[in-house]
PDB file of C-alpha atoms in Angstrom:
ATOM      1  CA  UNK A   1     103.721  14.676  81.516  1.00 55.00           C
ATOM      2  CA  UNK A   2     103.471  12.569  84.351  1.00 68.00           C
ATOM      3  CA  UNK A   3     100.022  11.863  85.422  1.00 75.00           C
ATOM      4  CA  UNK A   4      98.119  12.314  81.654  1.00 74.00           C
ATOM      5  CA  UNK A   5      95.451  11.223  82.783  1.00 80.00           C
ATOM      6  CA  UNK A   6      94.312  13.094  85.632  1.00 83.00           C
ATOM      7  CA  UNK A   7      95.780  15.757  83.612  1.00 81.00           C
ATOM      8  CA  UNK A   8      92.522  14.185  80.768  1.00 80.00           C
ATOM      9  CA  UNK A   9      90.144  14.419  83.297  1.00 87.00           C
ATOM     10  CA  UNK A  10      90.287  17.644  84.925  1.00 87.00           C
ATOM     11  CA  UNK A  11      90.784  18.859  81.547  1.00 83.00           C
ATOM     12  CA  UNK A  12      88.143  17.122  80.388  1.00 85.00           C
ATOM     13  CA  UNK A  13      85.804  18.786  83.151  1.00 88.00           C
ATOM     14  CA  UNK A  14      87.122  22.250  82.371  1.00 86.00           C
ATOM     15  CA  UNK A  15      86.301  22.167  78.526  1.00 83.00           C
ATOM     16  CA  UNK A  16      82.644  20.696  79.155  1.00 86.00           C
ATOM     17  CA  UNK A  17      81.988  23.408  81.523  1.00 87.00           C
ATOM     18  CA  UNK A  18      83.484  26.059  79.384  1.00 86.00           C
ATOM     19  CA  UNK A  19      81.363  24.991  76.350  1.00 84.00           C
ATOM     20  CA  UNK A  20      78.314  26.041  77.722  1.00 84.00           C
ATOM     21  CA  UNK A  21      79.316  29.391  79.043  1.00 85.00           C
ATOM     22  CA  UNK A  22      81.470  29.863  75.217  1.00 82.00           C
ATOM     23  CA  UNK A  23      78.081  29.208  73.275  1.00 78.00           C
ATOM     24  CA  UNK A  24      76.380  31.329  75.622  1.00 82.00           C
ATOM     25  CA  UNK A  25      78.108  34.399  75.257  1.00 82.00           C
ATOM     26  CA  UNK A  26      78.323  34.090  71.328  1.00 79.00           C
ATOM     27  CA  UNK A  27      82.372  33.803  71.508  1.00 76.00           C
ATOM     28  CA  UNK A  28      84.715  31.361  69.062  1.00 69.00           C
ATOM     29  CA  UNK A  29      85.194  27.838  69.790  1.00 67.00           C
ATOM     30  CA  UNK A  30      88.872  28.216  69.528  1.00 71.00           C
ATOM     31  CA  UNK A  31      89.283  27.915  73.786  1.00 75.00           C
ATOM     32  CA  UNK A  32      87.639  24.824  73.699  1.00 74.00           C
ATOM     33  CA  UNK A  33      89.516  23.236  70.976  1.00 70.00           C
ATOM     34  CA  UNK A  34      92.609  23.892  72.563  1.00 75.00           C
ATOM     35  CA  UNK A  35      91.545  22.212  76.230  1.00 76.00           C
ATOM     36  CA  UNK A  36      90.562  19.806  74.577  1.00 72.00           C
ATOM     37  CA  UNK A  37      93.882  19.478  72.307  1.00 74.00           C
ATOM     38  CA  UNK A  38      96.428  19.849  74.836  1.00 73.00           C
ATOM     39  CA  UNK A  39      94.581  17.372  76.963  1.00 71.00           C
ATOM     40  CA  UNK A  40      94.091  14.692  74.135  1.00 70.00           C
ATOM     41  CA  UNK A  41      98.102  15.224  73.353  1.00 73.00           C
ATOM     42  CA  UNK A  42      98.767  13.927  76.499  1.00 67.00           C
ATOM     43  CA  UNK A  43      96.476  10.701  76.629  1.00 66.00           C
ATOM     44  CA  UNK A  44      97.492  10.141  72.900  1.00 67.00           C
ATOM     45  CA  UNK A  45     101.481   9.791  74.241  1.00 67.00           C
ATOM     46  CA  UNK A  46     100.352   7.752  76.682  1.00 65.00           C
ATOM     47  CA  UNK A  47      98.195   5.167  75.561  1.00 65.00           C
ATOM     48  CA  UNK A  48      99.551   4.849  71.975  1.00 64.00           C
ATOM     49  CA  UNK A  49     102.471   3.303  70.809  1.00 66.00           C
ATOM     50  CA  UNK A  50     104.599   3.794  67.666  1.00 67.00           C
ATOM     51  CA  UNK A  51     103.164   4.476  64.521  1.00 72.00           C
ATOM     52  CA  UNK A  52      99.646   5.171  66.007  1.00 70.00           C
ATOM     53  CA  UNK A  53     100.495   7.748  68.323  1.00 72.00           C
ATOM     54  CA  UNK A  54     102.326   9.615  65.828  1.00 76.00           C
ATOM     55  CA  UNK A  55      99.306   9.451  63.623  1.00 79.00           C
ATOM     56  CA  UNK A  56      97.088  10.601  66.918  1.00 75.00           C
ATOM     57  CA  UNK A  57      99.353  13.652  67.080  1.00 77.00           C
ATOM     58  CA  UNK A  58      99.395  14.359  63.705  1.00 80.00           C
ATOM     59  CA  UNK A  59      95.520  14.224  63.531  1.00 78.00           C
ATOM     60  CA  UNK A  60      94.884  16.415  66.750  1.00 77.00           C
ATOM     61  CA  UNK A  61      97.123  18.710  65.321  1.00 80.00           C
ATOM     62  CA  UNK A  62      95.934  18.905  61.680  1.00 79.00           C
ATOM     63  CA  UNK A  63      92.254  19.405  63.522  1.00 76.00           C
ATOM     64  CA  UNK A  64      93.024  22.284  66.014  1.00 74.00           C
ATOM     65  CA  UNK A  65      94.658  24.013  62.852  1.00 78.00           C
ATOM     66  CA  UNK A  66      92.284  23.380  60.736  1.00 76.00           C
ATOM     67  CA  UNK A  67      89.603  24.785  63.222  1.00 70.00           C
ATOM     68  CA  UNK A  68      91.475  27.631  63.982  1.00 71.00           C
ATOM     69  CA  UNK A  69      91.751  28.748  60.459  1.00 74.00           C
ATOM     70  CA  UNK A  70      87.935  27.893  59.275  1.00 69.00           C
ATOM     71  CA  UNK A  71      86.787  30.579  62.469  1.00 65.00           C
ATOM     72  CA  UNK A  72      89.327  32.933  61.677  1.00 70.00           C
ATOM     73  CA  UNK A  73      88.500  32.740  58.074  1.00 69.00           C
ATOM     74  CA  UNK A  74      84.532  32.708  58.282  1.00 64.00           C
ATOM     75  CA  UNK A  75      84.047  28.852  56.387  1.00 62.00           C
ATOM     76  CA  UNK A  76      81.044  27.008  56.384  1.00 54.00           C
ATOM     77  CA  UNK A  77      79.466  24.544  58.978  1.00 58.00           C
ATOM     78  CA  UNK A  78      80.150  21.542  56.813  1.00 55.00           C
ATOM     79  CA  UNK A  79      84.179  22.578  57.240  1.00 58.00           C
ATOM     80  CA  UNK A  80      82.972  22.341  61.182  1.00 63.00           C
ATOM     81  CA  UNK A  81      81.256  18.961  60.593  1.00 65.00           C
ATOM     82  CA  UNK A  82      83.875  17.170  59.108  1.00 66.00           C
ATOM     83  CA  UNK A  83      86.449  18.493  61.867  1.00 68.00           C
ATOM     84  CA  UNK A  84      84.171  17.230  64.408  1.00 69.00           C
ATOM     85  CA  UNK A  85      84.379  13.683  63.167  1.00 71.00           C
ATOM     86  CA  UNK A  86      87.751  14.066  63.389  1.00 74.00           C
ATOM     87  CA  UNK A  87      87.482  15.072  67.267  1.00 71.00           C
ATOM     88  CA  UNK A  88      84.671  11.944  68.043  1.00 73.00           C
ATOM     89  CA  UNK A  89      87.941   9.590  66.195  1.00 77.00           C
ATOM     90  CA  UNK A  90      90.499  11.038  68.172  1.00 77.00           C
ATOM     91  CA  UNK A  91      88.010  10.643  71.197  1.00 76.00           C
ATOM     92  CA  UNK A  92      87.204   7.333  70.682  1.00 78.00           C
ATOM     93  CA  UNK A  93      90.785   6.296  70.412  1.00 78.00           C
ATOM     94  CA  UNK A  94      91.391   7.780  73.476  1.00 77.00           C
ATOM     95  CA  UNK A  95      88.289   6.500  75.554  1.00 80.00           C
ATOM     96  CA  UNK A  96      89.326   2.991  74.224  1.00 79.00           C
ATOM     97  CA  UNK A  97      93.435   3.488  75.664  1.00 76.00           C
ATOM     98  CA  UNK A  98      92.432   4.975  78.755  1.00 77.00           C
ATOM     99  CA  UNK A  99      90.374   2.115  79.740  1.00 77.00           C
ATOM    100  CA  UNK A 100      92.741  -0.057  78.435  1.00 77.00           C
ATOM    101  CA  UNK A 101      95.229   1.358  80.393  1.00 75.00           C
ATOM    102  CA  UNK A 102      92.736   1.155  83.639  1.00 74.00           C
ATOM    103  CA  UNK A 103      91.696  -2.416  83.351  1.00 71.00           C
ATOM    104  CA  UNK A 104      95.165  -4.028  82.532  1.00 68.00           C
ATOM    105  CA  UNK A 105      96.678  -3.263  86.082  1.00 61.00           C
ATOM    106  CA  UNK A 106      96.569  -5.493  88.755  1.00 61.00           C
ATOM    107  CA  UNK A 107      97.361  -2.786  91.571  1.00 65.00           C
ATOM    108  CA  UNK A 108      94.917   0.182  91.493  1.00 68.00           C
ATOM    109  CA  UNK A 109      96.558   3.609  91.640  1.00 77.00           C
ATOM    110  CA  UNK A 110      94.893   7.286  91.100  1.00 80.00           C
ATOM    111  CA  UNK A 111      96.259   7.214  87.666  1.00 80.00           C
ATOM    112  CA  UNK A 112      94.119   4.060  86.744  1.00 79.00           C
ATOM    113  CA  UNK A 113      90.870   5.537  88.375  1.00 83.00           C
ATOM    114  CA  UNK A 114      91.722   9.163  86.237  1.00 85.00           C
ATOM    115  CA  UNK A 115      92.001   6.927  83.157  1.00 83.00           C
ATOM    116  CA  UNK A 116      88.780   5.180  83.807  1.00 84.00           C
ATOM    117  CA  UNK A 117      86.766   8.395  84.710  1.00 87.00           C
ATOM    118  CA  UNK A 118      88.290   9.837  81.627  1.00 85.00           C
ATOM    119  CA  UNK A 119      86.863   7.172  79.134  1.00 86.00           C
ATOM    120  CA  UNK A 120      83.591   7.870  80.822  1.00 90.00           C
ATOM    121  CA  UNK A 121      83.676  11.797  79.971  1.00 90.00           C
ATOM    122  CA  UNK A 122      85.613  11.004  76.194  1.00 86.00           C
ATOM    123  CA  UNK A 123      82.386   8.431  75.817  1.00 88.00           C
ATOM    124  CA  UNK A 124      79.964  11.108  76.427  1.00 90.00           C
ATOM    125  CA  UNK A 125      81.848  13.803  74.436  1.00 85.00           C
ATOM    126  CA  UNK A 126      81.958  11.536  71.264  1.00 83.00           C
ATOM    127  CA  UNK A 127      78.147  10.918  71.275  1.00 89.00           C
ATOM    128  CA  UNK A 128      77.869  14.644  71.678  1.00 88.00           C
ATOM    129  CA  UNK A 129      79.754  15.528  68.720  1.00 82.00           C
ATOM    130  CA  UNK A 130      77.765  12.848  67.069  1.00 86.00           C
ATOM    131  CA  UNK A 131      74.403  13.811  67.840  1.00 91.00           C
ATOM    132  CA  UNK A 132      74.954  17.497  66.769  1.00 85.00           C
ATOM    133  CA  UNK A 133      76.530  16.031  63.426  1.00 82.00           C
ATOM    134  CA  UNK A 134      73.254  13.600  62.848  1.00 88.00           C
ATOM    135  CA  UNK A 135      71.066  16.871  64.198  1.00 88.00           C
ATOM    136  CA  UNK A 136      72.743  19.128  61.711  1.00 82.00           C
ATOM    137  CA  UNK A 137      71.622  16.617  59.061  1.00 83.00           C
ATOM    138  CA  UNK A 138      68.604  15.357  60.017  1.00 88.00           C
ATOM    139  CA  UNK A 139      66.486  18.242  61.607  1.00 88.00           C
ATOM    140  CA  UNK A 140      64.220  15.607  62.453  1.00 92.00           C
ATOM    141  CA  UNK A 141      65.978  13.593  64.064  1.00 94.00           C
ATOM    142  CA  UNK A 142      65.694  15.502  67.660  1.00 95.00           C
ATOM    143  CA  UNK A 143      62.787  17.494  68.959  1.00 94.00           C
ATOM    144  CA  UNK A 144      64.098  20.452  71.253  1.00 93.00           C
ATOM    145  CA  UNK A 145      61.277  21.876  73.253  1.00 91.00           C
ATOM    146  CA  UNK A 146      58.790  20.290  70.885  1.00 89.00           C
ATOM    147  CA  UNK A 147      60.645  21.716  67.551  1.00 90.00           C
ATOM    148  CA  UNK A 148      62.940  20.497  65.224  1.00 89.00           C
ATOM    149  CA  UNK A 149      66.729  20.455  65.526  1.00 88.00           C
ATOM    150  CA  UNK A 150      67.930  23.129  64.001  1.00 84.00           C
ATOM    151  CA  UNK A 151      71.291  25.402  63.833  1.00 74.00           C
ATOM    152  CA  UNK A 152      69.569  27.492  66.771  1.00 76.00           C
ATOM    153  CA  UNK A 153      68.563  25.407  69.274  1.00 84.00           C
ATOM    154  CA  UNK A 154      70.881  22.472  68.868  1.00 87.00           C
ATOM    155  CA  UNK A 155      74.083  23.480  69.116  1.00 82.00           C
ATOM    156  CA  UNK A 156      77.392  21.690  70.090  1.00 80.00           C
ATOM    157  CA  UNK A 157      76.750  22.611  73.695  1.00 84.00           C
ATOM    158  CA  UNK A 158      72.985  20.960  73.297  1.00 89.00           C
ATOM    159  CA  UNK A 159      74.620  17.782  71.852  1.00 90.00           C
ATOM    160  CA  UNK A 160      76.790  17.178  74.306  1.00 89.00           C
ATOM    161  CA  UNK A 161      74.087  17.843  76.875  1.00 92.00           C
ATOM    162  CA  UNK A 162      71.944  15.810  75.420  1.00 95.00           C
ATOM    163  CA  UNK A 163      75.057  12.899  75.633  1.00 94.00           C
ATOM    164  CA  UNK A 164      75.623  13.289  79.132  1.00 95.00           C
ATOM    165  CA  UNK A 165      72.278  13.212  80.266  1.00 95.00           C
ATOM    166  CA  UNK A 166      71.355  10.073  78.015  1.00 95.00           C
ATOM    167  CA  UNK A 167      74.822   8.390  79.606  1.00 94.00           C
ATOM    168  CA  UNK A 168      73.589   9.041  83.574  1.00 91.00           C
ATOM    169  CA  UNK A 169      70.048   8.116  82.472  1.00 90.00           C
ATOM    170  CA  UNK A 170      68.875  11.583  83.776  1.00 89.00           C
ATOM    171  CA  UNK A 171      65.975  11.935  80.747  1.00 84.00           C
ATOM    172  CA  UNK A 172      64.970  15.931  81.001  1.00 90.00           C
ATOM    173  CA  UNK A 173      63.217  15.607  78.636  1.00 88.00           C
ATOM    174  CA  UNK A 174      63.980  19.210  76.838  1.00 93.00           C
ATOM    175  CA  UNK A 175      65.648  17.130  74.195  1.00 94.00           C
ATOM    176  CA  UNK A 176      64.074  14.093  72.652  1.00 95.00           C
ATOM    177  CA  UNK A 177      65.424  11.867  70.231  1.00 95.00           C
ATOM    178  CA  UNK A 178      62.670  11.168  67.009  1.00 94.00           C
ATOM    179  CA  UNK A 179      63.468   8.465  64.770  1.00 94.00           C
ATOM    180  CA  UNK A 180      64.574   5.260  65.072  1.00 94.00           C
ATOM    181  CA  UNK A 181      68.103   5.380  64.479  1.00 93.00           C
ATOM    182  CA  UNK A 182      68.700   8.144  67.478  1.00 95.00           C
ATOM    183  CA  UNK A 183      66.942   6.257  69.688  1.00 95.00           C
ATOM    184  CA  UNK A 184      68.666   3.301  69.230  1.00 95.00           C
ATOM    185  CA  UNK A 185      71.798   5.259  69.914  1.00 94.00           C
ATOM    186  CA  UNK A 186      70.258   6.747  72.784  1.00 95.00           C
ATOM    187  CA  UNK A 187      69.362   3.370  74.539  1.00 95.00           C
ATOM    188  CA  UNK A 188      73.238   1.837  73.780  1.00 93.00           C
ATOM    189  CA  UNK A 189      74.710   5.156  75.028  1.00 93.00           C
ATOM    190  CA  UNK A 190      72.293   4.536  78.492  1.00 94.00           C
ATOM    191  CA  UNK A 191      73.061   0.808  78.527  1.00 94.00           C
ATOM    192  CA  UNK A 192      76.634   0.831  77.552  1.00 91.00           C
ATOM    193  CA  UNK A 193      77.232   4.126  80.379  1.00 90.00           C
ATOM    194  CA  UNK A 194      75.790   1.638  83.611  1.00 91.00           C
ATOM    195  CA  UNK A 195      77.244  -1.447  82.290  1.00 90.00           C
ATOM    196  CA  UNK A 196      80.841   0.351  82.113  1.00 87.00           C
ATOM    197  CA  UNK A 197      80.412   1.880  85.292  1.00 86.00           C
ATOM    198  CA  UNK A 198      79.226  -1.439  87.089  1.00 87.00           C
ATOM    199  CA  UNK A 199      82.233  -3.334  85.262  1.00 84.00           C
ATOM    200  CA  UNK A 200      84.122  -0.661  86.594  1.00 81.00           C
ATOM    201  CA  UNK A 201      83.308  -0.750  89.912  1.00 77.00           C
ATOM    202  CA  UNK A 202      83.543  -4.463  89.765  1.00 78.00           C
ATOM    203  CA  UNK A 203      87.042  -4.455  88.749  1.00 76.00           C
ATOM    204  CA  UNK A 204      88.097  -1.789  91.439  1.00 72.00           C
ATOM    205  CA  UNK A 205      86.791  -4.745  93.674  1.00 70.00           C
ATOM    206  CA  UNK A 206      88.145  -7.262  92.438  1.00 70.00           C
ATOM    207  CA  UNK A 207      91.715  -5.590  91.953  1.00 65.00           C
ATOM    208  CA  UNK A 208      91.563  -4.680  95.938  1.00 59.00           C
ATOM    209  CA  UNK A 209      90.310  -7.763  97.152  1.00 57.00           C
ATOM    210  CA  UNK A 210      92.791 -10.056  94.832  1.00 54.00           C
ATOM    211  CA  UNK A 211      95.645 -11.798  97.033  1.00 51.00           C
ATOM    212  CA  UNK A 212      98.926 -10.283  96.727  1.00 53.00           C
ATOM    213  CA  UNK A 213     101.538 -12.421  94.977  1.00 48.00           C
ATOM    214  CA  UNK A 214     104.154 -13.744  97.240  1.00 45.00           C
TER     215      UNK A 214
END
């Protein structure tokens, strides 16, 4: 693959906006796992190196399997749980290479900005999966609508939702976190999302504006 990274993004984009519209219509996650597989394969080559991109593979792989086989087989939620840590790992890996990759250029290209916009969405997409793992556990830990997070009304979907919004400091207010410790994830999801982007923009700046060897 030659651009993985914009390949991450749009990628990215397609199997946010597909989660939704999956939940929705009551159908299996399996679509969504395997966006977001195919496109994680590719930053995984990419960013990692030797023995830890093998072991990147091997754990994207042993997830989408896994996954597959729990929905085809009818297992429990905690089989879902635990495979969703395994996506927010893989996630974070990959949010931490692709801006890695972005910020260790000194010439800017579209590959670098698609890297950069990609650890933005992976960022969100972890917190998601964690906040539906923490509401799975700890009903109440988010109020939806008033009520207590339950298998209902907070979903995968609602999780990362609830993510994305907290990262662009939108606050709806539909989905509220309760207790301490989901607050204070809420507030460094909402700092860490403006100080990344005004690093990032900084950077961009800088890169542009820096005098050209020679």
């Amino acid at each position: 693959m030659t651009r993985p990274f914009a390949a991450l993004f749009f990628t990215l984009l397609l199997a946010i906006g597909t989660l939704p519209v999956v939940r929705m219509l009551n159908l299996p996650d399996w679509p969504v796992d395997l966006l977001l597989a195919g496109s994680l394969l590719g930053a995984s080559v990419k960013v990692a190196t030797g023995y830890g991109r093998h072991l990147l593979i091997g754990l994207i792989t042993v997830i989408v399997v896994a996954r597959l086989a729990g929905q085809l087989l009818g297992w429990g939620s905690l089989f879902e749980e635990v495979t969703s840590v395994g996506w927010a790992v893989v996630a974070v890996a990959a949010a931490a290479g692709s801006a890695r990759f972005m910020f260790r250029r000194d010439v800017v290209r579209s590959e670098h900005i698609y890297a950069a916009l990609s650890a933005y969405l992976l960022v969100g997409v972890f917190m998601g999966v964690l906040y539906t793992a923490i509401g799975a556990r700890s009903p109440e830990a988010f109020l939806v609508h008033g009520a207590p997070a339950s298998a209902a009304n907070f979903t995968l979907a609602s999780g990362v939702y609830f993510s994305f919004v907290t990262l662009a400091t939108l606050g709806y207010g539909d989905i509220v976190p309760a207790t301490e410790a989901t607050r204070g994830l809420a507030i460094l999801e909402a700092v860490g999302g403006q100080l990344y982007l005004a690093v990032l923009v900084a950077s961009l700046i800088g890169m542009r504006a820096a005098p050209k060897a020679g």
